[in-house]
Tab-separated table of C-alpha atoms in Angstrom:
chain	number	residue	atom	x	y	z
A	1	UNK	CA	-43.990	55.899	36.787
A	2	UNK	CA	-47.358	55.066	38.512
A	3	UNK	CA	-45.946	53.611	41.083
A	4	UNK	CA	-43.269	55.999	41.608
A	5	UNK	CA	-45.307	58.855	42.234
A	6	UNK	CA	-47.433	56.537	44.896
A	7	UNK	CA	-44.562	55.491	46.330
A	8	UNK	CA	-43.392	59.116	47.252
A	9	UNK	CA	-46.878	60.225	48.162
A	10	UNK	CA	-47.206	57.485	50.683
A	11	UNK	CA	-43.287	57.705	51.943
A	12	UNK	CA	-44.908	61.027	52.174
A	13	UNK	CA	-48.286	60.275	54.359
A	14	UNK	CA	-46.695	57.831	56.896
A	15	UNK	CA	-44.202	60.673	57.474
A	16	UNK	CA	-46.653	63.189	58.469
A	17	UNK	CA	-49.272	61.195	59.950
A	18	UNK	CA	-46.811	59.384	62.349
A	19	UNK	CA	-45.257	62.917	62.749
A	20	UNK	CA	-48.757	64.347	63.682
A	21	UNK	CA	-49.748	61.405	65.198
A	22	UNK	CA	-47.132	61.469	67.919
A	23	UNK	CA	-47.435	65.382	68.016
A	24	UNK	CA	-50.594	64.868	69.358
A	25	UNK	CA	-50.226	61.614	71.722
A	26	UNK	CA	-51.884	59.583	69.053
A	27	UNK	CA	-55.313	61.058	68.979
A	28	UNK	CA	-55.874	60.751	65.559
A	29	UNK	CA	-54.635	57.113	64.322
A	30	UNK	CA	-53.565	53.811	66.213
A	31	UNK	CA	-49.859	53.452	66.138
A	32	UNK	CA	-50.266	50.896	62.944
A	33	UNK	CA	-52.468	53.399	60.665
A	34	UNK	CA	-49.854	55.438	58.898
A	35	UNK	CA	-48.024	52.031	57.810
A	36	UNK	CA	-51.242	50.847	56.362
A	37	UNK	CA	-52.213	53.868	55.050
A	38	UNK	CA	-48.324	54.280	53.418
A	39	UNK	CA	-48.735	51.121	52.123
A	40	UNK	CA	-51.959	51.470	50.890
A	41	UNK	CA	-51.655	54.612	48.877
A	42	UNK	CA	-48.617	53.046	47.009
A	43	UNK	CA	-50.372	49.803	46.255
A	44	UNK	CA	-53.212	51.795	44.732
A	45	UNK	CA	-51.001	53.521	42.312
A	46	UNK	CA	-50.999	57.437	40.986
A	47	UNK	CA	-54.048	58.112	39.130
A	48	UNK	CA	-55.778	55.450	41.912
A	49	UNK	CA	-54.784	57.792	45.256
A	50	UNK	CA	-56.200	60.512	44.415
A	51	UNK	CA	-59.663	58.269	44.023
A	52	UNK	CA	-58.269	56.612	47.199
A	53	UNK	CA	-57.942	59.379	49.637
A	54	UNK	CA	-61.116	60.998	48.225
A	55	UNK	CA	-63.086	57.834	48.986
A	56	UNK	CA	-61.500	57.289	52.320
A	57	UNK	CA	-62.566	60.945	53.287
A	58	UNK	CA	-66.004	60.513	52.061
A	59	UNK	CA	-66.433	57.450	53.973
A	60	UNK	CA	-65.281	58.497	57.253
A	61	UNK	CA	-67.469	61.574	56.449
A	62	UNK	CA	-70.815	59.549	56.336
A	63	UNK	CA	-70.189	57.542	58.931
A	64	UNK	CA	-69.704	60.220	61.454
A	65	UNK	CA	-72.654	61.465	60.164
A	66	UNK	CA	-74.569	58.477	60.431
A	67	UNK	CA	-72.978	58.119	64.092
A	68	UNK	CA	-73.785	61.519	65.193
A	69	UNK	CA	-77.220	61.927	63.621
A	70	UNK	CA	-78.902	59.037	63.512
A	71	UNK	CA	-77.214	56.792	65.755
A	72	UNK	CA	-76.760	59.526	68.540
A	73	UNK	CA	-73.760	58.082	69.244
A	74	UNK	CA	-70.565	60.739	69.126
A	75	UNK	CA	-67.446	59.094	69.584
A	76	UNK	CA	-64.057	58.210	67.450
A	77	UNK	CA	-64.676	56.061	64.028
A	78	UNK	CA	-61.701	53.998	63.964
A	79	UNK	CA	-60.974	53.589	60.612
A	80	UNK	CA	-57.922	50.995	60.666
A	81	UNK	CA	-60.357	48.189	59.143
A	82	UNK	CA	-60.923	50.327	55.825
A	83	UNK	CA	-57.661	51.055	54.443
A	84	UNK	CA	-57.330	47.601	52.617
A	85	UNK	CA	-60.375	46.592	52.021
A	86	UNK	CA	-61.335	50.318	49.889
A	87	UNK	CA	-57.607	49.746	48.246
A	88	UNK	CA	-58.748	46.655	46.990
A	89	UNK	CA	-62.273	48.408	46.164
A	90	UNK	CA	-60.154	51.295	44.200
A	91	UNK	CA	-57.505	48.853	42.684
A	92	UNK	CA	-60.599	46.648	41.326
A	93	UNK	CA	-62.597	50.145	40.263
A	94	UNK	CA	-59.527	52.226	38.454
A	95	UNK	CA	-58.333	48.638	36.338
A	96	UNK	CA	-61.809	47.587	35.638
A	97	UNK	CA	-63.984	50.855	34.872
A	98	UNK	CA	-62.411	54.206	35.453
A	99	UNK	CA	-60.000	53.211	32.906
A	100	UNK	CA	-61.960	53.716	29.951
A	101	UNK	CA	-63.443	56.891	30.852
A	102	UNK	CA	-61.476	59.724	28.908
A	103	UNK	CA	-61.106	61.909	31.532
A	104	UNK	CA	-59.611	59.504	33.830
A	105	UNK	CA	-56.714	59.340	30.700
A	106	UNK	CA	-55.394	62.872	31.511
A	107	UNK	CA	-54.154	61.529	34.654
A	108	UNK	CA	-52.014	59.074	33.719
A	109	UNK	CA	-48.511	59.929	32.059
């Protein structure tokens, strides 16, 4: 069932981000992103995305603010070298300590 539910969810993502993506001549992602991002939400499983895609966000927020503000630097964070690598990171974290938490059990059917 885990998987099922990630599976939709990223069928889901590449949909709309390659939808939006080409809507807008590709200003947000490279043309590979929403595979790896597709890919990497199902890999990560149910309970695991919703870690996943808060992580990613966070991320992406403090390095533009690390780029912006302390770096002076404003331009475009690619992120396309982050979506497997945090998968892993959230595959590793969800099996190995999330698990046991009891809040983290409500998630999971």
């Amino acid at each position: 069932n885990p998987y099922l539910v990630s599976f939709f969810v990223g069928i889901g993502l590449f949909f709309l981000l390659s939808f939006l993506n080409r809507k807008f001549h590709e200003r947000f992602f490279e043309a590979e992103e929403p595979v790896l991002i597709g890919l990497s939400v199902f890999l990560v499983g149910y309970p695991g995305l919703l870690f996943y895609l808060f992580s990613v966000l966070l991320f992406y927020f403090f390095a533009h603010l690390y780029f912006t503000f302390i770096a002076r630097d404003a331009r475009r964070i690619p992120l396309y070298p982050l979506w497997f690598p945090l998968a892993i990171f959230v595959i590793l974290i969800t099996h190995f300590w999330l698990q046991y938490f009891p809040w983290w059990k409500q998630f999971v059917f």
